[in-house]
GROMACS .gro file of C-alpha atoms in nm:
model
  423
    1MET     CA    1   1.020  -3.331   1.015
    2SER     CA    2   0.723  -3.096   0.994
    3THR     CA    3   0.626  -2.913   0.675
    4THR     CA    4   0.339  -2.668   0.651
    5VAL     CA    5   0.204  -2.470   0.357
    6VAL     CA    6   0.026  -2.143   0.436
    7LEU     CA    7  -0.163  -1.981   0.152
    8GLY     CA    8  -0.455  -1.753   0.079
    9ALA     CA    9  -0.793  -1.915   0.018
   10GLN     CA   10  -0.948  -1.604  -0.138
   11TRP     CA   11  -0.816  -1.325  -0.365
   12GLY     CA   12  -0.520  -1.249  -0.143
   13ASP     CA   13  -0.509  -0.989   0.136
   14GLU     CA   14  -0.646  -1.245   0.385
   15GLY     CA   15  -0.397  -1.149   0.653
   16LYS     CA   16  -0.140  -1.413   0.553
   17GLY     CA   17   0.144  -1.197   0.686
   18LYS     CA   18   0.024  -1.240   1.040
   19VAL     CA   19  -0.047  -1.610   0.986
   20THR     CA   20   0.292  -1.687   0.831
   21ASP     CA   21   0.456  -1.491   1.112
   22PHE     CA   22   0.259  -1.704   1.362
   23PHE     CA   23   0.392  -2.026   1.210
   24ALA     CA   24   0.738  -1.883   1.138
   25SER     CA   25   0.798  -1.830   1.509
   26THR     CA   26   0.859  -2.206   1.544
   27ALA     CA   27   1.002  -2.274   1.197
   28ASP     CA   28   1.363  -2.340   1.099
   29PHE     CA   29   1.302  -2.239   0.737
   30VAL     CA   30   1.041  -2.020   0.567
   31VAL     CA   31   1.021  -2.065   0.190
   32ARG     CA   32   0.849  -1.832  -0.060
   33PHE     CA   33   0.756  -2.045  -0.361
   34GLN     CA   34   0.589  -1.806  -0.609
   35GLY     CA   35   0.519  -1.444  -0.695
   36GLY     CA   36   0.735  -1.139  -0.640
   37ASN     CA   37   0.707  -0.796  -0.484
   38ASN     CA   38   0.347  -0.770  -0.600
   39ALA     CA   39   0.260  -0.939  -0.270
   40GLY     CA   40   0.228  -0.759   0.060
   41HIS     CA   41   0.252  -0.907   0.408
   42THR     CA   42   0.205  -0.677   0.706
   43ILE     CA   43   0.321  -0.796   1.047
   44VAL     CA   44   0.236  -0.594   1.357
   45VAL     CA   45   0.490  -0.615   1.640
   46GLY     CA   46   0.389  -0.384   1.924
   47ASP     CA   47   0.373  -0.034   1.780
   48ASP     CA   48   0.577  -0.131   1.475
   49LYS     CA   49   0.427  -0.237   1.142
   50ILE     CA   50   0.664  -0.429   0.917
   51ALA     CA   51   0.548  -0.454   0.556
   52LEU     CA   52   0.723  -0.726   0.358
   53SER     CA   53   0.671  -0.779  -0.013
   54LEU     CA   54   0.947  -1.016  -0.121
   55THR     CA   55   1.151  -1.126   0.179
   56PRO     CA   56   0.995  -1.430   0.354
   57SER     CA   57   0.852  -1.355   0.699
   58GLY     CA   58   1.100  -1.591   0.866
   59VAL     CA   59   1.359  -1.314   0.840
   60LEU     CA   60   1.211  -1.166   1.159
   61TYR     CA   61   1.330  -1.463   1.367
   62PRO     CA   62   1.702  -1.504   1.439
   63ASP     CA   63   1.696  -1.885   1.426
   64CYS     CA   64   1.496  -1.908   1.102
   65THR     CA   65   1.636  -1.916   0.748
   66PRO     CA   66   1.426  -1.729   0.489
   67VAL     CA   67   1.435  -1.875   0.137
   68ILE     CA   68   1.323  -1.729  -0.197
   69GLY     CA   69   1.245  -2.033  -0.410
   70SER     CA   70   1.284  -2.102  -0.781
   71GLY     CA   71   0.917  -2.029  -0.849
   72CYS     CA   72   0.960  -1.663  -0.752
   73VAL     CA   73   1.048  -1.360  -0.963
   74VAL     CA   74   1.293  -1.118  -0.804
   75ASP     CA   75   1.322  -0.742  -0.842
   76LEU     CA   76   1.680  -0.702  -0.720
   77GLY     CA   77   1.655  -0.325  -0.680
   78PHE     CA   78   1.346  -0.363  -0.467
   79LEU     CA   79   1.502  -0.648  -0.267
   80LYS     CA   80   1.807  -0.436  -0.194
   81GLU     CA   81   1.589  -0.159  -0.049
   82GLU     CA   82   1.374  -0.403   0.150
   83LEU     CA   83   1.684  -0.558   0.307
   84LYS     CA   84   1.808  -0.207   0.394
   85MET     CA   85   1.476  -0.134   0.566
   86LEU     CA   86   1.506  -0.453   0.771
   87ASN     CA   87   1.868  -0.382   0.863
   88LYS     CA   88   1.765  -0.039   0.994
   89LYS     CA   89   1.529  -0.223   1.227
   90ASN     CA   90   1.825  -0.434   1.346
   91ILE     CA   91   1.696  -0.744   1.169
   92ASN     CA   92   1.970  -0.969   1.034
   93THR     CA   93   1.923  -1.034   0.662
   94ASP     CA   94   2.253  -1.215   0.596
   95LYS     CA   95   2.076  -1.550   0.635
   96LEU     CA   96   1.845  -1.490   0.333
   97VAL     CA   97   1.894  -1.753   0.063
   98ILE     CA   98   1.784  -1.713  -0.301
   99SER     CA   99   1.741  -1.991  -0.555
  100PRO     CA  100   1.973  -1.964  -0.855
  101ASN     CA  101   1.676  -2.062  -1.073
  102ALA     CA  102   1.449  -1.775  -0.965
  103HIS     CA  103   1.388  -1.531  -1.248
  104VAL     CA  104   1.489  -1.165  -1.241
  105ILE     CA  105   1.247  -0.880  -1.310
  106MET     CA  106   1.411  -0.645  -1.560
  107PRO     CA  107   1.332  -0.276  -1.628
  108TYR     CA  108   1.165  -0.367  -1.957
  109HIS     CA  109   0.928  -0.603  -1.773
  110LYS     CA  110   0.796  -0.315  -1.562
  111LEU     CA  111   0.769  -0.085  -1.862
  112LEU     CA  112   0.580  -0.346  -2.066
  113ASP     CA  113   0.353  -0.423  -1.769
  114GLU     CA  114   0.246  -0.059  -1.753
  115LEU     CA  115   0.205  -0.014  -2.128
  116ILE     CA  116   0.003  -0.334  -2.172
  117GLU     CA  117  -0.225  -0.249  -1.881
  118GLU     CA  118  -0.291   0.103  -2.006
  119SER     CA  119  -0.366  -0.025  -2.357
  120LEU     CA  120  -0.652  -0.239  -2.220
  121GLY     CA  121  -0.860   0.067  -2.130
  122GLU     CA  122  -1.181  -0.035  -1.955
  123ASN     CA  123  -1.072  -0.401  -1.964
  124LYS     CA  124  -0.773  -0.348  -1.733
  125ILE     CA  125  -0.667  -0.651  -1.527
  126GLY     CA  126  -0.564  -0.447  -1.224
  127THR     CA  127  -0.196  -0.542  -1.234
  128THR     CA  128   0.039  -0.387  -0.980
  129LYS     CA  129   0.268  -0.287  -1.272
  130LYS     CA  130   0.566  -0.445  -1.098
  131GLY     CA  131   0.668  -0.640  -1.408
  132ILE     CA  132   0.553  -0.974  -1.269
  133GLY     CA  133   0.350  -1.092  -1.571
  134PRO     CA  134   0.605  -1.001  -1.840
  135CYS     CA  135   0.881  -1.165  -1.632
  136TYR     CA  136   0.685  -1.491  -1.607
  137ALA     CA  137   0.607  -1.462  -1.980
  138ASP     CA  138   0.981  -1.449  -2.057
  139LYS     CA  139   1.030  -1.750  -1.830
  140ILE     CA  140   0.774  -1.950  -2.027
  141GLN     CA  141   0.923  -1.832  -2.357
  142ARG     CA  142   1.262  -1.959  -2.233
  143LYS     CA  143   1.435  -1.623  -2.264
  144GLY     CA  144   1.423  -1.515  -1.902
  145ILE     CA  145   1.722  -1.400  -1.699
  146ARG     CA  146   1.776  -1.601  -1.384
  147ILE     CA  147   1.960  -1.522  -1.062
  148GLN     CA  148   2.249  -1.747  -1.164
  149ASP     CA  149   2.297  -1.548  -1.486
  150LEU     CA  150   2.425  -1.254  -1.282
  151LEU     CA  151   2.726  -1.463  -1.177
  152ASP     CA  152   2.859  -1.466  -1.536
  153LYS     CA  153   2.895  -1.112  -1.674
  154THR     CA  154   2.957  -1.224  -2.032
  155ASN     CA  155   2.651  -1.447  -2.039
  156LEU     CA  156   2.442  -1.179  -1.869
  157GLU     CA  157   2.545  -0.920  -2.128
  158ILE     CA  158   2.454  -1.148  -2.420
  159LYS     CA  159   2.111  -1.226  -2.277
  160ILE     CA  160   2.029  -0.863  -2.196
  161ARG     CA  161   2.128  -0.745  -2.544
  162GLN     CA  162   1.916  -1.012  -2.710
  163ASN     CA  163   1.614  -0.931  -2.494
  164VAL     CA  164   1.647  -0.555  -2.531
  165ASP     CA  165   1.662  -0.592  -2.910
  166ASP     CA  166   1.333  -0.787  -2.902
  167VAL     CA  167   1.168  -0.550  -2.655
  168ASN     CA  168   1.268  -0.241  -2.853
  169LEU     CA  169   1.077  -0.369  -3.156
  170THR     CA  170   0.765  -0.386  -2.942
  171LEU     CA  171   0.826  -0.049  -2.779
  172THR     CA  172   0.892   0.141  -3.100
  173LYS     CA  173   0.659  -0.033  -3.345
  174ILE     CA  174   0.355  -0.097  -3.123
  175TYR     CA  175   0.364   0.154  -2.837
  176ASN     CA  176   0.548   0.441  -3.009
  177GLN     CA  177   0.800   0.457  -2.723
  178PRO     CA  178   1.172   0.534  -2.738
  179PRO     CA  179   1.403   0.229  -2.740
  180LEU     CA  180   1.583   0.112  -2.427
  181ILE     CA  181   1.962   0.129  -2.408
  182ALA     CA  182   2.111  -0.213  -2.337
  183ASP     CA  183   2.439  -0.078  -2.194
  184GLU     CA  184   2.255   0.107  -1.918
  185ILE     CA  185   2.069  -0.208  -1.813
  186ILE     CA  186   2.389  -0.414  -1.828
  187ASP     CA  187   2.565  -0.166  -1.598
  188GLU     CA  188   2.275  -0.160  -1.354
  189PHE     CA  189   2.246  -0.536  -1.323
  190SER     CA  190   2.618  -0.606  -1.320
  191ALA     CA  191   2.621  -0.404  -0.997
  192TYR     CA  192   2.380  -0.654  -0.837
  193LYS     CA  193   2.637  -0.935  -0.853
  194ASP     CA  194   2.740  -0.871  -0.491
  195ILE     CA  195   2.389  -0.916  -0.352
  196VAL     CA  196   2.343  -1.232  -0.560
  197THR     CA  197   2.679  -1.377  -0.455
  198SER     CA  198   2.595  -1.308  -0.089
  199HIS     CA  199   2.263  -1.491  -0.095
  200VAL     CA  200   2.250  -1.748  -0.378
  201ALA     CA  201   2.252  -2.120  -0.292
  202ASP     CA  202   2.106  -2.449  -0.411
  203THR     CA  203   1.778  -2.401  -0.227
  204SER     CA  204   1.631  -2.733  -0.344
  205LEU     CA  205   1.924  -2.917  -0.185
  206LEU     CA  206   1.910  -2.692   0.121
  207ILE     CA  207   1.544  -2.776   0.183
  208ALA     CA  208   1.599  -3.147   0.113
  209ASN     CA  209   1.879  -3.162   0.370
  210ALA     CA  210   1.667  -2.970   0.619
  211MET     CA  211   1.391  -3.230   0.580
  212LYS     CA  212   1.643  -3.512   0.631
  213ASN     CA  213   1.750  -3.342   0.953
  214LYS     CA  214   1.390  -3.323   1.076
  215LYS     CA  215   1.371  -2.944   1.058
  216THR     CA  216   1.045  -2.749   1.065
  217ILE     CA  217   0.972  -2.587   0.729
  218LEU     CA  218   0.704  -2.336   0.637
  219PHE     CA  219   0.610  -2.276   0.274
  220GLU     CA  220   0.471  -1.926   0.235
  221GLY     CA  221   0.228  -1.843  -0.046
  222ALA     CA  222   0.155  -1.502  -0.193
  223GLN     CA  223  -0.170  -1.364  -0.339
  224GLY     CA  224  -0.458  -1.616  -0.308
  225THR     CA  225  -0.613  -1.924  -0.465
  226LEU     CA  226  -0.871  -1.731  -0.667
  227LEU     CA  227  -0.582  -1.546  -0.832
  228ASP     CA  228  -0.416  -1.870  -0.948
  229ILE     CA  229  -0.326  -1.852  -1.318
  230ASP     CA  230  -0.498  -2.189  -1.382
  231HIS     CA  231  -0.766  -2.208  -1.114
  232GLY     CA  232  -0.855  -1.844  -1.044
  233THR     CA  233  -1.100  -1.596  -1.195
  234TYR     CA  234  -0.909  -1.577  -1.523
  235PRO     CA  235  -0.805  -1.337  -1.674
  236PHE     CA  236  -0.828  -1.133  -1.353
  237VAL     CA  237  -0.553  -1.336  -1.189
  238THR     CA  238  -0.183  -1.318  -1.113
  239SER     CA  239   0.081  -1.475  -1.337
  240SER     CA  240   0.179  -1.775  -1.125
  241ASN     CA  241   0.022  -2.078  -0.956
  242THR     CA  242  -0.079  -1.964  -0.609
  243SER     CA  243  -0.232  -2.297  -0.502
  244SER     CA  244  -0.062  -2.559  -0.286
  245GLY     CA  245   0.067  -2.780  -0.566
  246ASN     CA  246   0.317  -2.509  -0.653
  247ALA     CA  247   0.464  -2.517  -0.303
  248ALA     CA  248   0.653  -2.827  -0.413
  249ILE     CA  249   0.732  -2.719  -0.769
  250GLY     CA  250   0.833  -2.363  -0.674
  251SER     CA  251   1.063  -2.493  -0.399
  252GLY     CA  252   1.222  -2.791  -0.572
  253ILE     CA  253   1.088  -3.070  -0.353
  254GLY     CA  254   0.846  -3.358  -0.406
  255PRO     CA  255   0.475  -3.319  -0.316
  256LYS     CA  256   0.484  -3.613  -0.073
  257ASN     CA  257   0.690  -3.395   0.159
  258LEU     CA  258   0.399  -3.160   0.239
  259ASP     CA  259   0.234  -3.245   0.571
  260LYS     CA  260  -0.016  -2.968   0.646
  261ILE     CA  261  -0.185  -2.721   0.412
  262VAL     CA  262  -0.337  -2.426   0.594
  263GLY     CA  263  -0.578  -2.202   0.407
  264VAL     CA  264  -0.618  -1.844   0.529
  265THR     CA  265  -0.955  -1.676   0.490
  266LYS     CA  266  -1.104  -1.359   0.627
  267ALA     CA  267  -1.434  -1.376   0.812
  268TYR     CA  268  -1.559  -1.178   0.510
  269ILE     CA  269  -1.398  -1.142   0.166
  270SER     CA  270  -1.217  -0.876  -0.032
  271ARG     CA  271  -1.034  -0.829  -0.359
  272VAL     CA  272  -0.822  -0.561  -0.525
  273GLY     CA  273  -0.862  -0.473  -0.889
  274SER     CA  274  -1.106  -0.590  -1.152
  275GLY     CA  275  -1.291  -0.919  -1.189
  276PRO     CA  276  -1.613  -1.092  -1.077
  277PHE     CA  277  -1.716  -1.060  -0.713
  278ILE     CA  278  -2.058  -1.211  -0.647
  279THR     CA  279  -2.093  -1.107  -0.281
  280GLU     CA  280  -1.947  -0.758  -0.316
  281GLN     CA  281  -2.124  -0.494  -0.107
  282LYS     CA  282  -2.128  -0.155  -0.278
  283ASN     CA  283  -2.310   0.000   0.015
  284GLU     CA  284  -2.271   0.095   0.379
  285ILE     CA  285  -2.179  -0.264   0.471
  286GLY     CA  286  -1.891  -0.258   0.223
  287ASP     CA  287  -1.781   0.082   0.355
  288TYR     CA  288  -1.797  -0.051   0.713
  289LEU     CA  289  -1.575  -0.350   0.629
  290ILE     CA  290  -1.327  -0.133   0.439
  291GLU     CA  291  -1.291   0.125   0.713
  292LYS     CA  292  -1.295  -0.106   1.015
  293GLY     CA  293  -1.083  -0.370   0.843
  294ALA     CA  294  -0.833  -0.111   0.707
  295GLU     CA  295  -0.883  -0.263   0.364
  296PHE     CA  296  -0.620  -0.086   0.161
  297GLY     CA  297  -0.353  -0.272  -0.039
  298VAL     CA  298  -0.008  -0.307   0.120
  299VAL     CA  299   0.168  -0.280  -0.217
  300THR     CA  300  -0.065  -0.048  -0.409
  301GLY     CA  301  -0.253   0.142  -0.138
  302ARG     CA  302  -0.568   0.077  -0.339
  303ARG     CA  303  -0.903   0.056  -0.162
  304ARG     CA  304  -1.017  -0.305  -0.160
  305ARG     CA  305  -1.361  -0.420  -0.263
  306CYS     CA  306  -1.536  -0.597   0.026
  307GLY     CA  307  -1.834  -0.827   0.071
  308TRP     CA  308  -1.985  -1.117   0.262
  309LEU     CA  309  -1.788  -1.441   0.293
  310ASP     CA  310  -1.845  -1.663  -0.011
  311LEU     CA  311  -1.856  -2.027   0.101
  312ILE     CA  312  -1.890  -2.158  -0.254
  313SER     CA  313  -1.552  -2.020  -0.357
  314LEU     CA  314  -1.405  -2.116  -0.019
  315LYS     CA  315  -1.516  -2.477  -0.065
  316TYR     CA  316  -1.359  -2.468  -0.411
  317SER     CA  317  -1.037  -2.338  -0.263
  318ALA     CA  318  -1.038  -2.619  -0.008
  319ARG     CA  319  -1.070  -2.871  -0.292
  320VAL     CA  320  -0.804  -2.721  -0.518
  321ASN     CA  321  -0.551  -2.698  -0.235
  322SER     CA  322  -0.636  -3.014  -0.036
  323LEU     CA  323  -0.665  -2.791   0.271
  324THR     CA  324  -0.611  -2.972   0.598
  325GLU     CA  325  -0.724  -2.676   0.810
  326LEU     CA  326  -0.847  -2.317   0.801
  327PHE     CA  327  -0.714  -2.006   0.974
  328ILE     CA  328  -0.985  -1.737   0.992
  329THR     CA  329  -0.867  -1.378   1.022
  330LYS     CA  330  -1.037  -1.049   1.109
  331LEU     CA  331  -1.334  -1.197   1.292
  332ASP     CA  332  -1.317  -0.887   1.512
  333VAL     CA  333  -1.404  -0.666   1.213
  334LEU     CA  334  -1.756  -0.813   1.210
  335SER     CA  335  -1.822  -0.701   1.569
  336GLY     CA  336  -2.088  -0.431   1.576
  337LEU     CA  337  -2.294  -0.558   1.282
  338GLU     CA  338  -2.649  -0.658   1.374
  339GLU     CA  339  -2.682  -0.903   1.086
  340LEU     CA  340  -2.427  -1.120   0.905
  341LYS     CA  341  -2.455  -1.318   0.585
  342LEU     CA  342  -2.280  -1.621   0.439
  343CYS     CA  343  -2.311  -1.703   0.070
  344VAL     CA  344  -2.417  -2.068   0.040
  345GLY     CA  345  -2.518  -2.075  -0.327
  346TYR     CA  346  -2.517  -1.895  -0.661
  347LYS     CA  347  -2.848  -1.838  -0.835
  348ASN     CA  348  -2.814  -1.854  -1.213
  349ASN     CA  349  -3.106  -1.870  -1.459
  350GLY     CA  350  -3.339  -1.980  -1.179
  351GLU     CA  351  -3.108  -2.262  -1.068
  352VAL     CA  352  -2.916  -2.259  -0.740
  353ILE     CA  353  -2.556  -2.380  -0.777
  354THR     CA  354  -2.365  -2.501  -0.471
  355ASP     CA  355  -2.040  -2.599  -0.643
  356TYR     CA  356  -1.802  -2.346  -0.796
  357PRO     CA  357  -1.890  -2.317  -1.168
  358TYR     CA  358  -1.638  -2.390  -1.440
  359ASP     CA  359  -1.810  -2.137  -1.670
  360GLN     CA  360  -1.662  -1.793  -1.602
  361ASN     CA  361  -1.977  -1.625  -1.739
  362ILE     CA  362  -2.179  -1.756  -1.445
  363LEU     CA  363  -1.953  -1.564  -1.206
  364ASN     CA  364  -2.034  -1.246  -1.397
  365SER     CA  365  -2.411  -1.286  -1.383
  366ALA     CA  366  -2.509  -1.505  -1.085
  367GLU     CA  367  -2.670  -1.369  -0.770
  368PRO     CA  368  -2.571  -1.481  -0.420
  369VAL     CA  369  -2.793  -1.701  -0.206
  370TYR     CA  370  -2.741  -1.609   0.159
  371GLU     CA  371  -2.784  -1.770   0.497
  372ILE     CA  372  -2.845  -1.497   0.756
  373PHE     CA  373  -2.701  -1.488   1.107
  374ASP     CA  374  -2.744  -1.262   1.407
  375GLY     CA  375  -2.438  -1.050   1.476
  376TRP     CA  376  -2.273  -0.953   1.803
  377MET     CA  377  -2.184  -0.622   1.961
  378ASP     CA  378  -1.902  -0.738   2.192
  379ASP     CA  379  -1.541  -0.635   2.140
  380ILE     CA  380  -1.369  -0.971   2.097
  381SER     CA  381  -1.011  -0.847   2.049
  382THR     CA  382  -0.909  -0.965   2.398
  383VAL     CA  383  -1.073  -1.308   2.375
  384LYS     CA  384  -0.821  -1.590   2.410
  385SER     CA  385  -1.038  -1.903   2.390
  386TYR     CA  386  -1.310  -2.021   2.155
  387GLU     CA  387  -1.545  -2.083   2.448
  388ASP     CA  388  -1.531  -1.716   2.545
  389LEU     CA  389  -1.651  -1.591   2.204
  390PRO     CA  390  -2.010  -1.462   2.188
  391ASP     CA  391  -2.258  -1.737   2.103
  392ASN     CA  392  -2.348  -1.571   1.774
  393ALA     CA  393  -1.980  -1.561   1.673
  394LYS     CA  394  -1.949  -1.933   1.752
  395SER     CA  395  -2.257  -2.007   1.543
  396TYR     CA  396  -2.106  -1.814   1.251
  397ILE     CA  397  -1.775  -2.003   1.276
  398LYS     CA  398  -1.951  -2.339   1.309
  399ALA     CA  399  -2.156  -2.273   0.994
  400ILE     CA  400  -1.838  -2.203   0.795
  401GLN     CA  401  -1.669  -2.520   0.917
  402THR     CA  402  -1.974  -2.737   0.850
  403PHE     CA  403  -2.016  -2.609   0.494
  404ILE     CA  404  -1.647  -2.631   0.400
  405ASP     CA  405  -1.587  -2.957   0.587
  406VAL     CA  406  -1.238  -2.845   0.687
  407PRO     CA  407  -1.148  -2.795   1.054
  408ILE     CA  408  -1.099  -2.436   1.169
  409THR     CA  409  -0.796  -2.444   1.397
  410PHE     CA  410  -0.711  -2.076   1.444
  411ILE     CA  411  -0.909  -1.752   1.464
  412SER     CA  412  -0.754  -1.407   1.454
  413VAL     CA  413  -0.932  -1.140   1.659
  414GLY     CA  414  -0.693  -0.849   1.600
  415PRO     CA  415  -0.388  -0.736   1.403
  416GLU     CA  416  -0.127  -0.808   1.672
  417ARG     CA  417   0.071  -1.130   1.632
  418THR     CA  418  -0.058  -1.242   1.976
  419GLU     CA  419  -0.429  -1.177   1.909
  420ASN     CA  420  -0.520  -1.532   1.808
  421ILE     CA  421  -0.749  -1.804   1.932
  422ILE     CA  422  -0.605  -2.154   1.900
  423ILE     CA  423  -0.877  -2.418   1.880
   0.00000   0.00000   0.00000
């Protein structure tokens, strides 16, 4: 048996799609364990770009079973369209399996997500307005609708009517919006029974049996560690646990079954939306990284904020996740810069901090302490071995590994699934 967790070590958008695709090529199962269609994984196959938001990347391989775990939230309308897109590319989606305990994103979740975000004014979180947060909120309040509820029309109707009654009070009394009509939502979601019946299964048992049979299993994370609801830059986070501990909980297995935990980090750092960003470059360097790195959100299309790699937060991510190795992406984007910087400390009130602070206010006011490196001009997109990288690139990589104290085992030097250096 081999089990591997792949997750983002930054604020998401680290290039996890390519990395999960890399590992999925030899996996028997690929399991999504949290999040919903607020994630975006882009996989480049020749001239074709396949953007996945909810379906696990294992769907691209005929011998791999993609699984949506119980920790996920599912927009069934979106999933239906994503599966259609894949079928048009002659990709078999019949093998997709969905946990009966995954929660369903309802129309009122998306409406509330938008209304709440707009009401925050200048204090907006930067939500994708996909209904993710309100859906998880209903889950925690024990009034969520789960995949298995769609198998029982009577039960589904009761739950929808109860929830719509509650939501309508909020819509009409707080946001001055017209009430929703429960019958319309019942009709819409009753029609999704076929897709649920076709794909639902006891995924916890499925994964357990796969492990007994010595299968190779990949657990695929969405977003990134610094967006974790408990361990991220709260409140500018997502609504689920994005760190490795949730790979077990969101899949229905025990934590002892996780062998390798691979953190994915860019050679620089980016984030979408609001929140603290100590190394952000609001200058020509930031513009360079955005343009050369094509830093625009897969789901939202929003321009990402970019800056120098922050080793303090990366070391924190390694600790929170128990990372066993690092996969560095987009090293090629740094080619052409004469000077590179790595953040090795935060300066706050005259004191230099080298461990990630628990006080959120420090992240809002601290200044970065940099170590400076010479850049390289070479195009490294065709490099296949670590030894053939420019010396300055090797020095940069070595400094990251030394500071984080986690082995770097893979380096991506281009968007194609084959443009990787295996160390």
